[in-house]
Coordinates of C-alpha atoms and ligand atoms in Angstrom, one line a residue:
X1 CA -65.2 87.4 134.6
X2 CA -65.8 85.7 131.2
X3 CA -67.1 88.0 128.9
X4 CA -67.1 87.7 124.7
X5 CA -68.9 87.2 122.0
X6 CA -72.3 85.3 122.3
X7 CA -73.5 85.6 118.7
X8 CA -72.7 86.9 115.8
X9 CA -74.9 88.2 112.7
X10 CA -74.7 89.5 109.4
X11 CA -76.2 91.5 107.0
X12 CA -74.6 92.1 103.5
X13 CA -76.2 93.3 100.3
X14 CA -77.3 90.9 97.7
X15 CA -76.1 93.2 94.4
X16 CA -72.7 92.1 93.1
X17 CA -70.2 93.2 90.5
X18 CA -67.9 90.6 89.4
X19 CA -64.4 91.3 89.5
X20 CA -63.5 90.1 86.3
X21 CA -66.3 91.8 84.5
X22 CA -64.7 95.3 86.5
X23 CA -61.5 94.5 85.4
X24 CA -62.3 94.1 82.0
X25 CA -64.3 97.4 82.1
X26 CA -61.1 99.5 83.5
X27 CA -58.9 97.7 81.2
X28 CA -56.8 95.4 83.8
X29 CA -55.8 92.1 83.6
X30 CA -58.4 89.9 85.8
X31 CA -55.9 88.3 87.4
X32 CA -54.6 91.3 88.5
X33 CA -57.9 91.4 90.8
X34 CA -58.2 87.6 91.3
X35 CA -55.2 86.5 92.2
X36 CA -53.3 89.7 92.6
X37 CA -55.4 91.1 95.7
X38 CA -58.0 88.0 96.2
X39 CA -61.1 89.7 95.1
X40 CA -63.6 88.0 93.1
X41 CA -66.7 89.6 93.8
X42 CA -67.8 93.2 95.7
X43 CA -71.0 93.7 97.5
X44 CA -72.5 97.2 96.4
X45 CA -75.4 98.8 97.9
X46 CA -78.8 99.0 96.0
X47 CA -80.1 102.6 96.1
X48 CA -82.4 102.3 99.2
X49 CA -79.5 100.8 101.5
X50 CA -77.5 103.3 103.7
X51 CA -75.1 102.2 106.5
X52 CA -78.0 102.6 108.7
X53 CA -80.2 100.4 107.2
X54 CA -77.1 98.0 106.6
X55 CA -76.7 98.1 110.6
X56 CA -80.3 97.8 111.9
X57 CA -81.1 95.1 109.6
X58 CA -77.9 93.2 111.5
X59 CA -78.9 94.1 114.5
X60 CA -82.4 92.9 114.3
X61 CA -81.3 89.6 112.8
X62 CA -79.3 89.1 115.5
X63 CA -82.5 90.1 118.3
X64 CA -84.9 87.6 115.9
X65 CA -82.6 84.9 116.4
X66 CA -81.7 84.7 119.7
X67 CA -85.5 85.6 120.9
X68 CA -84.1 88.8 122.7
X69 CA -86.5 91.9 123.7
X70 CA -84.9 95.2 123.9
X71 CA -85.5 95.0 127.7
X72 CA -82.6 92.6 127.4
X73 CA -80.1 95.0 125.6
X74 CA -78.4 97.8 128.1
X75 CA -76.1 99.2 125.2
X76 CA -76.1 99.2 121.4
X77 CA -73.2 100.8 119.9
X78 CA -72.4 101.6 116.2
X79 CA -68.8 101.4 114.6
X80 CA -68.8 102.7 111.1
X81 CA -66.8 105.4 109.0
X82 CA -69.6 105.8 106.9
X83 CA -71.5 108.0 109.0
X84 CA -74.9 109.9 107.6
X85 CA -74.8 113.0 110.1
X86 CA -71.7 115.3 111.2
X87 CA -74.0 115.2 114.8
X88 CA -76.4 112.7 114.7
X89 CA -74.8 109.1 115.7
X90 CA -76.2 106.6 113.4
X91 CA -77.4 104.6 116.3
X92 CA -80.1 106.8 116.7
X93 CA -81.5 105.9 113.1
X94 CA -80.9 102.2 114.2
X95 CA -83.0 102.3 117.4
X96 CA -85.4 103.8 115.0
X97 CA -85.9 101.4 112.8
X98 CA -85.5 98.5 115.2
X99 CA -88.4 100.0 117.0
X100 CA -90.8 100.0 114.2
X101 CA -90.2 96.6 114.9
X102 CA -90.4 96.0 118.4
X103 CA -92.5 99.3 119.6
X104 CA -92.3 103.0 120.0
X105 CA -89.7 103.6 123.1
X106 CA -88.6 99.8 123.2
X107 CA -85.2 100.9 123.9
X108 CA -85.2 104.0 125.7
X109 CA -83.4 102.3 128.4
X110 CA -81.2 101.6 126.3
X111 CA -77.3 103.6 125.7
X112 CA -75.1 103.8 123.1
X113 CA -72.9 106.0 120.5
X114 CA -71.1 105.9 117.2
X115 CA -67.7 105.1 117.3
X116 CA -65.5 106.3 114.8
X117 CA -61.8 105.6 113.8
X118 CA -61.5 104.4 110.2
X119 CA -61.8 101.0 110.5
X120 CA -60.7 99.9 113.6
X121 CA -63.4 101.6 116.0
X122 CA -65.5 98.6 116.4
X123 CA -62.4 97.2 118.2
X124 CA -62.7 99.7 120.7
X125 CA -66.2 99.5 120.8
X126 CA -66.0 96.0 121.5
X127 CA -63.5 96.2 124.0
X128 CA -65.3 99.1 126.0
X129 CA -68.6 97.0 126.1
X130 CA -66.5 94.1 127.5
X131 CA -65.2 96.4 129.4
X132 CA -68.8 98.0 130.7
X133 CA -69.8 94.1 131.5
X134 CA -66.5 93.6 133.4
X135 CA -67.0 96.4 135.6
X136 CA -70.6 94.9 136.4
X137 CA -72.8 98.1 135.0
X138 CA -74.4 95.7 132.5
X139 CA -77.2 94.3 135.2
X140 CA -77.1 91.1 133.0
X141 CA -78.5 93.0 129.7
X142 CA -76.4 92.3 127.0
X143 CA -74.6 94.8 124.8
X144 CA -74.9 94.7 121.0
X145 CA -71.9 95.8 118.7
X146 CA -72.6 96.6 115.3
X147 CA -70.0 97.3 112.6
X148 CA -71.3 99.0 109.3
X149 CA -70.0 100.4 106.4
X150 CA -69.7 101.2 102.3
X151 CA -66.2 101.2 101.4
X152 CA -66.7 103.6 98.3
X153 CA -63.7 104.4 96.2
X154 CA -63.7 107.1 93.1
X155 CA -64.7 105.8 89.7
X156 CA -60.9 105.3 88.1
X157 CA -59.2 105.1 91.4
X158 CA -57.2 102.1 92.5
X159 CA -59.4 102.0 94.9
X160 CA -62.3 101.2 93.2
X161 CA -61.7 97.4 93.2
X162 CA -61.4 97.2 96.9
X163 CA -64.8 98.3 97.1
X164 CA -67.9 96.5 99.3
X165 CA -70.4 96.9 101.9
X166 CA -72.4 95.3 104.8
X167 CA -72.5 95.1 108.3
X168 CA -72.0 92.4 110.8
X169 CA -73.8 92.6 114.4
X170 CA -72.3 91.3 117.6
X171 CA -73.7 90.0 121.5
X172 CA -71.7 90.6 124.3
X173 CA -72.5 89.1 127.6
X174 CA -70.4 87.5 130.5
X175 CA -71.3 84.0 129.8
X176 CA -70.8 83.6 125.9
X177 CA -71.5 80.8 123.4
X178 CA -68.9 81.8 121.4
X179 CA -65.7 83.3 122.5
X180 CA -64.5 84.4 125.8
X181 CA -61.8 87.6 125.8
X182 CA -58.5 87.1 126.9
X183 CA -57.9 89.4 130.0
X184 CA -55.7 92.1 130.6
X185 CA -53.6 91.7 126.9
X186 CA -55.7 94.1 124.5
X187 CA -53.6 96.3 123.0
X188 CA -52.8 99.0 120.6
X189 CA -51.0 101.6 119.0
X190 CA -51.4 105.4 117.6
X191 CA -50.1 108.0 115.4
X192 CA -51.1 111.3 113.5
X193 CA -51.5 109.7 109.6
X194 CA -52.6 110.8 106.8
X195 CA -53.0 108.0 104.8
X196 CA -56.4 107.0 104.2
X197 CA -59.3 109.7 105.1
X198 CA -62.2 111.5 103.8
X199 CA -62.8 115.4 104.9
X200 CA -66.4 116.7 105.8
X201 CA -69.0 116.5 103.3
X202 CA -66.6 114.2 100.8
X203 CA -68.5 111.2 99.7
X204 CA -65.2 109.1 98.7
X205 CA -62.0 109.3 100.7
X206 CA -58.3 110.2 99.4
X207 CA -56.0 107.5 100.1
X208 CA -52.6 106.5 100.1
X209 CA -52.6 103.2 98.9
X210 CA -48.9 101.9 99.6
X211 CA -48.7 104.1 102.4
X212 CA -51.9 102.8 103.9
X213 CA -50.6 99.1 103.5
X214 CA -47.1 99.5 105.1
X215 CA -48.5 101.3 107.8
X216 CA -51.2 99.1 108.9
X217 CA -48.2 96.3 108.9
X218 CA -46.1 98.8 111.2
X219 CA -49.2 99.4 113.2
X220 CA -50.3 96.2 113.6
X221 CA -46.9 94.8 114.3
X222 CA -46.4 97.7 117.6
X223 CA -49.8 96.6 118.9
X224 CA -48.7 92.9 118.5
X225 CA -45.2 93.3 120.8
X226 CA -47.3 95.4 123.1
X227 CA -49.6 92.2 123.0
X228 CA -46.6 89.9 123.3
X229 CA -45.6 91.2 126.4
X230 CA -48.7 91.5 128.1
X231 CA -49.5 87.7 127.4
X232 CA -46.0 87.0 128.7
X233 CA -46.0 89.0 131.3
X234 CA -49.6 88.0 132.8
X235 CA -48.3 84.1 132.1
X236 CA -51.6 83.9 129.7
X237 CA -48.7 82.2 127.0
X238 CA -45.6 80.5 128.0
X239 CA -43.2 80.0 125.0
X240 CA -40.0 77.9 125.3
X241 CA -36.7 78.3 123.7
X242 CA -37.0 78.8 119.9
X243 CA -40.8 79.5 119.8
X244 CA -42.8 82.6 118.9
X245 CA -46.2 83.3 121.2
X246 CA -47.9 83.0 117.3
X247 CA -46.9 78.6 117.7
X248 CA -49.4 79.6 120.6
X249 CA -52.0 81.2 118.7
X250 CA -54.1 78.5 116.7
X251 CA -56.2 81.2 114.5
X252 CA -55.2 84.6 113.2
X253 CA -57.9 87.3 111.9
X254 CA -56.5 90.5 110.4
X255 CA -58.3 93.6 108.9
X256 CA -59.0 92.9 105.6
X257 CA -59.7 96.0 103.3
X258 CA -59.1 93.4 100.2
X259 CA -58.1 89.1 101.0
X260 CA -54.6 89.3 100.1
X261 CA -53.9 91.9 103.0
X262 CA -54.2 89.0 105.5
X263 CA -51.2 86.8 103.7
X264 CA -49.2 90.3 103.8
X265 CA -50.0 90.5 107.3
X266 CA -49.1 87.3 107.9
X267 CA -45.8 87.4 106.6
X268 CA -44.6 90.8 107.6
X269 CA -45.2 89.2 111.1
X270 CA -44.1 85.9 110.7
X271 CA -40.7 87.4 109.4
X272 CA -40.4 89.6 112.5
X273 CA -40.9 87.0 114.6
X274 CA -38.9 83.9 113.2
X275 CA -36.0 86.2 112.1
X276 CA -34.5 85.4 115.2
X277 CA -35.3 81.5 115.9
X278 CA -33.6 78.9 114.9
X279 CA -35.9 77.7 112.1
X280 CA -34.8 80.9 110.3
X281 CA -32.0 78.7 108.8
X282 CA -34.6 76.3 107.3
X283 CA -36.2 79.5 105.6
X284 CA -33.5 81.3 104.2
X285 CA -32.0 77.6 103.1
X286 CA -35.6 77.8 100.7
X287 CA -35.3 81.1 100.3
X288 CA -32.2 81.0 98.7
X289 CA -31.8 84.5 99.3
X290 CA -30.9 86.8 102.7
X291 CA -33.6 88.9 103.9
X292 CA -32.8 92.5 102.5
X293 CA -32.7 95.7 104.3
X294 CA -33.6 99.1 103.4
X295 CA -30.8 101.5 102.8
X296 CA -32.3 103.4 106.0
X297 CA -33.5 100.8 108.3
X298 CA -34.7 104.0 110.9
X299 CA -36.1 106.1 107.5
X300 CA -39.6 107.0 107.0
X301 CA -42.5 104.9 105.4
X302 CA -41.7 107.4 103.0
X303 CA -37.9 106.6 102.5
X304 CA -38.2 102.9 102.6
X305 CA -41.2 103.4 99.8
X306 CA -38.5 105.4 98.0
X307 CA -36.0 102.8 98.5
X308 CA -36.9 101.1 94.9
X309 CA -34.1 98.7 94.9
X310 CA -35.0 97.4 98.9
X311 CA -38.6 97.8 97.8
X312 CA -38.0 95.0 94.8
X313 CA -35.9 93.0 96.6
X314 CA -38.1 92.6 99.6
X315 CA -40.8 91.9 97.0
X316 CA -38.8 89.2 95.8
X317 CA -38.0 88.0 99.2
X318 CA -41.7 87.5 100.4
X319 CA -42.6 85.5 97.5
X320 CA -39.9 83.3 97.9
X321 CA -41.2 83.3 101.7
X322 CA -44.3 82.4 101.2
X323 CA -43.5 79.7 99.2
X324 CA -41.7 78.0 102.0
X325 CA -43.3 74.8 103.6
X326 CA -43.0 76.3 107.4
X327 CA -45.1 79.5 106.2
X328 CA -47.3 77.6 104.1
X329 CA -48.5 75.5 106.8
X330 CA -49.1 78.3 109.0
X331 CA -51.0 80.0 106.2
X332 CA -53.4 77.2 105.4
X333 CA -53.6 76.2 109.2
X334 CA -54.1 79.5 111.2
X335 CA -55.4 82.0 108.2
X336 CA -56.5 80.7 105.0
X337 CA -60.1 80.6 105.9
X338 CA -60.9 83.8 107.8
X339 CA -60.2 84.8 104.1
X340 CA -62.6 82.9 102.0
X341 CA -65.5 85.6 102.4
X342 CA -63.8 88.7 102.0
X343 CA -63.1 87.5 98.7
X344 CA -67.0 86.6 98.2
X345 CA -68.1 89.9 99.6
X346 CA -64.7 92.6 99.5
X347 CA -64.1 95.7 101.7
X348 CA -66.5 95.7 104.9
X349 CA -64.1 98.4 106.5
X350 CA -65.4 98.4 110.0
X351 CA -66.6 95.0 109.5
X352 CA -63.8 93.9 107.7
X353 CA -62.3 92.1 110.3
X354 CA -65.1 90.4 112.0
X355 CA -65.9 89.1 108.5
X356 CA -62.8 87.3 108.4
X357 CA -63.7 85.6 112.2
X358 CA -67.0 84.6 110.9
X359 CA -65.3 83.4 107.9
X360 CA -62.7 81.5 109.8
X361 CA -65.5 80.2 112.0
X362 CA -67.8 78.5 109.0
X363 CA -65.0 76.9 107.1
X364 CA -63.2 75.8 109.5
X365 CA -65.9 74.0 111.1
X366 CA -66.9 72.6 107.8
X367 CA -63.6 71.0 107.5
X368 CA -64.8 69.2 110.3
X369 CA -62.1 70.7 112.9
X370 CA -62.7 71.1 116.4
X371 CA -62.6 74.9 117.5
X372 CA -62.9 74.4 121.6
X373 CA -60.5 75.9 123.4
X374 CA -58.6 77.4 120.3
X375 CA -56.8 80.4 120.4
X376 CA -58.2 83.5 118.1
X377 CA -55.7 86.1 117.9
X378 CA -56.6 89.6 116.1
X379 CA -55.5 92.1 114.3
X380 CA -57.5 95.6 113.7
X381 CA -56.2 98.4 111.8
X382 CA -58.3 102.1 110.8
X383 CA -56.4 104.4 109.2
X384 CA -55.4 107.8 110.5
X385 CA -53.6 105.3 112.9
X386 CA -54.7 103.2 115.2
X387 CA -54.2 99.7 115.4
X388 CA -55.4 96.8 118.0
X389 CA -54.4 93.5 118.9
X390 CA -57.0 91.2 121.2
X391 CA -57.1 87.6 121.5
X392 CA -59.9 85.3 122.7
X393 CA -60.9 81.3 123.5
X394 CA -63.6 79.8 121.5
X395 CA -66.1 78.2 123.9
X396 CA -67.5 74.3 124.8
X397 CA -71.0 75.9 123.3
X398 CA -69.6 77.1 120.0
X399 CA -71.4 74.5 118.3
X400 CA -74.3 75.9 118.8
X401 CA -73.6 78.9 117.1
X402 CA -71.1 78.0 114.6
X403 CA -73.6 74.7 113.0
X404 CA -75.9 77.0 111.5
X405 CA -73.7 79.2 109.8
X406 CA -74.2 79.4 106.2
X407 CA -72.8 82.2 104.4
X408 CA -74.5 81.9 101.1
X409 CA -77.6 81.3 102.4
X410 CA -77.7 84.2 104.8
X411 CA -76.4 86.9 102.1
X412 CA -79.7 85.2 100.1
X413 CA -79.8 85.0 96.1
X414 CA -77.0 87.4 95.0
X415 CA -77.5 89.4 91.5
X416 CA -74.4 90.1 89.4
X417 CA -74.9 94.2 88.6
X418 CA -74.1 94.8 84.8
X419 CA -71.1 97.8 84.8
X420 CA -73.8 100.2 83.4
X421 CA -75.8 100.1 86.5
X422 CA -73.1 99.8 89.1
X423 CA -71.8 103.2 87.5
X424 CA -75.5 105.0 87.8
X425 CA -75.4 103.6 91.5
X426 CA -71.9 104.6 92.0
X427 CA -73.0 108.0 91.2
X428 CA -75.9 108.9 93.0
X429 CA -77.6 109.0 89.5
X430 CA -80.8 106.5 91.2
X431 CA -83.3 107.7 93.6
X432 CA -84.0 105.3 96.6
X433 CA -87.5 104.7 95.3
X434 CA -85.5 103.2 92.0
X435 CA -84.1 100.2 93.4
X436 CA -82.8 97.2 91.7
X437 CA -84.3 94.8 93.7
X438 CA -87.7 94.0 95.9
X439 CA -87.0 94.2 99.5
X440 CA -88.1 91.4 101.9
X441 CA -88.2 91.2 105.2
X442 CA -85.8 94.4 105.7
X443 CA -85.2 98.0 106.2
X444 CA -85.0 99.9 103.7
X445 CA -84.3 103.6 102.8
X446 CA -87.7 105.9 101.5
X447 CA -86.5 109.6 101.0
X448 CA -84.5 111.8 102.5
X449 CA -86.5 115.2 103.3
X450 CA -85.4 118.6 101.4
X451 CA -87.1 121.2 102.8
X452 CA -84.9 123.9 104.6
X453 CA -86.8 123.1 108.3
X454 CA -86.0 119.6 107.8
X455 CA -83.0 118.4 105.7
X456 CA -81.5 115.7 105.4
X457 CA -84.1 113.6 107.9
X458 CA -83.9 110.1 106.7
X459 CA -87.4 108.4 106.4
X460 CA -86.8 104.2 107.1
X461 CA -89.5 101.8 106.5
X462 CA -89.6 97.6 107.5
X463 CA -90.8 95.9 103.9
X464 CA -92.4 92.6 104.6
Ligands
LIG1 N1 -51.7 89.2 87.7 C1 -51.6 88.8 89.0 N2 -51.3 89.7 90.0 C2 -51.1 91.0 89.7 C3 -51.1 91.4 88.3 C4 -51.5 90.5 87.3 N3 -51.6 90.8 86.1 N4 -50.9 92.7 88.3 C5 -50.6 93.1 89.6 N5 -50.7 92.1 90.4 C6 -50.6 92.1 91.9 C7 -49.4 92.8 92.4 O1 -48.2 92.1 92.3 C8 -49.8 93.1 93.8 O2 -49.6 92.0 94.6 P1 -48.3 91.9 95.6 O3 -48.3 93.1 96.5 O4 -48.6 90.7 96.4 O5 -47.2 91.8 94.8 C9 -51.3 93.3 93.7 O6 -51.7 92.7 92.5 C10 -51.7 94.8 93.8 O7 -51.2 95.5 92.7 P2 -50.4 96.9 92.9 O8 -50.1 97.4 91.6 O9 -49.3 96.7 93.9 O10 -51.4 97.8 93.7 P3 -52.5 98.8 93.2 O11 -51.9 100.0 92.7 O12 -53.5 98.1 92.4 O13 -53.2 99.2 94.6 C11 -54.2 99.0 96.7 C12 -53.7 98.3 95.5 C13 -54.7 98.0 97.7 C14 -53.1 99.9 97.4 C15 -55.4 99.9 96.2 O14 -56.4 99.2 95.7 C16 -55.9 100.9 97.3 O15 -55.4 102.0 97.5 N6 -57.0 100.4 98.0 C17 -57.7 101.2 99.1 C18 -56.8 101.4 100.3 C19 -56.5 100.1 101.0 O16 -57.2 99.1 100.9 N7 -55.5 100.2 101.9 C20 -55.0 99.0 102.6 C21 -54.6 99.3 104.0 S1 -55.9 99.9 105.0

C-alpha cells in the first residue's frame, strides 16, 4: 500500500536574534557562529507561544489549507521534547485549541498521544501512523503528525547559539501528493546515553556537546547499515561493483540541531562507505594524507574524544575531505539545500529534521530540478539514543504541493530581538500578556492559572 506524506505545514515564530549580534554579545568571533556551525539567525518564542500553541497553529494551517474537517482526521499525534505536563500529552491542549476553531467535540473521534524521545520521536510517530494506515485501521481518515519544540539552552552555555523554535505539521494518507514510504527498510538503533537530557521540572537540558555529536554520527551510521541491508536484501536498491546504496539515494535529510551537522553527517558517512571502493584512491590522492585511526579503534566515545592527537588529525582529515571534488558534488547535489533554512530558523529539535525536507523541497524546486521519482533518504537522531533511518519516493503530484512553497512568506515579517529583550524572554522575566508582538490569525497563550485547585491549566485563545 502507498502510504507517505500528503502535505506538509509549518509554523515558526517571527522574533529573531541575529547571530552575529549574539556573538558579539558573548564575546565570540561571528564567524565562529556563521560559518563555524551555519547559524545565522534563531527563531525565539515571544512570551505568549508555548510548544502547544507552536503545534496547533501548524496543525490548523495544515487543516485550512487542504479544506479538511476533523471528521476527516482518525489520529493526531504530537512529537515534542518540550512537553508542558509530566501527565497531560500536549495533544490534548492542541485538540483544544483547534476546536475553538472548528467546534466543541470536533475531534472526539479522534486518537492520538505525545511521543517523546529527544528528537527523534516524530520519526516513530511517523512511522507508527504509516504503519496504523498500512494495517487498514485508518477507514480512509488521514492521520496528522506534528513535530514541536523550543530548543532552549542556558544563558552562557555553548548551547545557547544552537537555540530555535517552531513546529512543522504533517498528512499521512495512503495515496500521497508528496512522498510515498519505502516498505519494509525503516530502521534504527538504541542505547542507554546520557548525553543530551533534561530531568523533571528543569527548564534547560544538560548536554554533552561533543559527546552528543559523535554519537548521533555512531547512531545514525548503525541505523544506516541496518537500512543498507534491508534495502539490499528486499531488492528495493541494487548496487554494482564499486558503488555505495548512497549513489542510489538522490537526497539526503539528517537531523539538524545546528546546519553544519548535516555536512558532518555527510562525511562521517560518506567516509564509511567509500573507504572501501575504488574511488577511495582518487580521495586520498586529494587528500594527500591517509585516513587516521584512533589509538583504540574499539575504545569508547569517551577514549577516542580523549584521543587528542587522532582527534586533530581526523579534524584535519575531514577538511581536506570535504574539499575533494567527489564529496563536493555529493554535498551540493544530495544535501546542500535541506540546509538552507535551518540556518534561517536554527534548532527545531523534533522538527529539525523535517525542516531540512521542507527545505530541500523549496530550493530544490526553485533551481528548477525535477523531484519525481527521487530518492529521499533520512537520518533522525534524539538523544538519550535512538536513531532512525527511513527512505521515501517523491510523487508525480508533488508539484502541487511543493509550487507554493515559500518559506519567507509563510514565517511572515520577521523582527530582529535586540539582546536586552531576548535575555528578559530567555528568563521568564515577561508575562504572556507582555508580548512583543500583535498576534494575527493564531493561537496564542493567555495565563496560566495559580490557584492550588487548578495549577498550571493553560488558558489558549484564537486572535483574529
Ligand atoms: N571561525 C570559523 N569557525 C570557527 C571559529 C571561527 N572563529 N571558531 C570555531 N569555529 C568552528 C569550529 O572549528 C567547529 O567547526 P568544526 O567542527 O567543523 O571544526 C565549530 O565552529 C564549532 O566550534 P566548537 O568549538 O567545536 O564547538 P562548541 O564548543 O562551540 O560547541 C556544540 C558546539 C554544537 C557542541 C554546542 O553548541 C552544543 O552543545 N549544542 C547543543 C547540543 C547539540 O546540538 N548537539 C548535537 C548533536 S544532537
Amino acid at each position: 500500500m502507498a502510504v507517505g506524506i500528503d502535505d506538509i505545514a509549518l509554523f515558526i515564530p517571527r522574533l529573531f536574534v541575529d547571530s552575529a549580534d549574539f556573538a558579539m554579545a558573548r564575546g565570540l568571533d561571528p564567524a565562529k557562529l556563521k560559518q563555524g556551525l551555519g547559524i545565522s539567525k534563531m527563531a525565539i518564542v515571544d512570551t505568549n507561544q508555548d510548544p502547544a500553541c507552536l503545534a496547533a497553529n501548524a496543525c490548523l494551517k495544515l487543516m485550512q489549507r487542504n479544506n479538511l474537517s476533523p471528521h476527516e482526521v482518525g489520529r493526531l499525534y504530537v512529537a515534542t521534547e518540550s512537553a508542558l505536563d509530566e501527565s497531560k500529552a500536549l495533544n490534548s491542549y492542541v485538540i483544544g485549541m483547534l476546536e475553538q476553531v472548528y467546534g466543541d467535540g470536533s475531534f472526539e473521534h479522534c486518537g492520538g498521544i505525545e511521543c517523546k524521545f529527544a528528537c527523534v520521536s516524530g520519526s516513530y510517530a511517523l512511522y507508527d501512523n504509516a504503519n496504523w494506515i498500512r494495517a487498514g485501521e485508518s477507514e480512509g481518515k488521514y492521520a496528522i503528525v506534528v513535530v514541536s519544540d523550543i530548543a532552549k539552552y542556558d544563558m552562557g552555555s555553548s548551547g545557547e547559539y544552537t537555540q530555535g523554535a517552531g513546529a512543522i505539521a504533517m498528512l499521512l494518507n495512503d495515496n500521497p501528493r508528496l512522498m510515498q514510504f519505502d516498505p519494509k527498510v525503516t530502521s534504527t538503533s538504541i542505547k542507554n546515553e546520557y548525553d543530551f537530557y533534561r530531568p523533571f521540572g528543569k527548564e534547560t537540558p544538560i548536554v554533552h556537546g561533543q559527546y552528543s555529536n559523535l554519537l548521533y554520527l555512531i547512531q545514525v551510521k548503525k541505523a544506516f547499515e541496518a537500512y543498507k541491508k534491508k534495502a539490499l536484501e528486499t531488492g528495493l536498491i541494487k548496487i554494482r561493483d564499486g558503488e555505495t546504496i548512497l549513489d542510489h539515494i538522490d537526497y539526503l535529510c539528517m537531523h539538524l540541531p545546528y546546519s553544519n551537522m548535516g555536512k558532518k553527517a555527510l562525511s562521517y558517512l560518506l567516509r564509511r562507505e567509500w573507504r572501501n571502493l575504488p574511488r577511495w584512491k582518487r580521495i586520498i590522492e586529494q587528500t594527500g594524507m591517509e585516513e587516521p585511526v584512533p589509538k583504540d579503534p574499539r575504545g569508547t566515545i569517551e577514549s577516542i574524544l580523549a584521543d587528542e592527537e587522532y582527534m586533530a588529525k581526523d579534524h584535519e582529515f575531514t577538511k581536506l575531505f570535504t574539499r575533494t571534488k567527489e564529496y563536493q558534488a555529493f554535498y551540493e547535489d544530495k544535501l546542500a539545500s535541506s540546509l538552507i533554512a535551518s540556518s534561517m530558523i536554527g534548532n527545531l529539535y523534533t522538527a529539525s529534521l523535517y525542516l531540512g525536507f521542507r527545505s530541500c523541497l523549496e530550493f530544490e524546486f526553485q533551481k528548477g530540478v525535477d523531484l519525481e521519482g527521487k530518492r529521499f533518504g533520512f537520518g533522525s537522531y534524539g538523544s538519550g539514543s535512538s536513531a532512525m533511518v527511513f527512505s521515501g519516493i517523491i510523487q508525480p503530484t508533488y508539484k502541487e504541493i511543493v509550487k507554493n512553497m515559500n518559506l519567507e512568506a509563510e514565517i511572515g515579517e520577521r523582527i530582529k530581538l535586540s539582546l536586552h529583550d531576548y535575555e528578559e524572554i530567555h528568563e521568564n522575566r515577561r508575562a504572556p500578556s507582555q508580548s512583543l508582538l500583535d498576534p494575527k490569525n493564531e493561537f496564542v497563550l493567555v495565563g496560566i492559572e495559580n490557584s492550588p485547585e487548578s495549577k498550571g491549566e493553560r488558558k489558549y485563545a484564537f486572535c483574529q
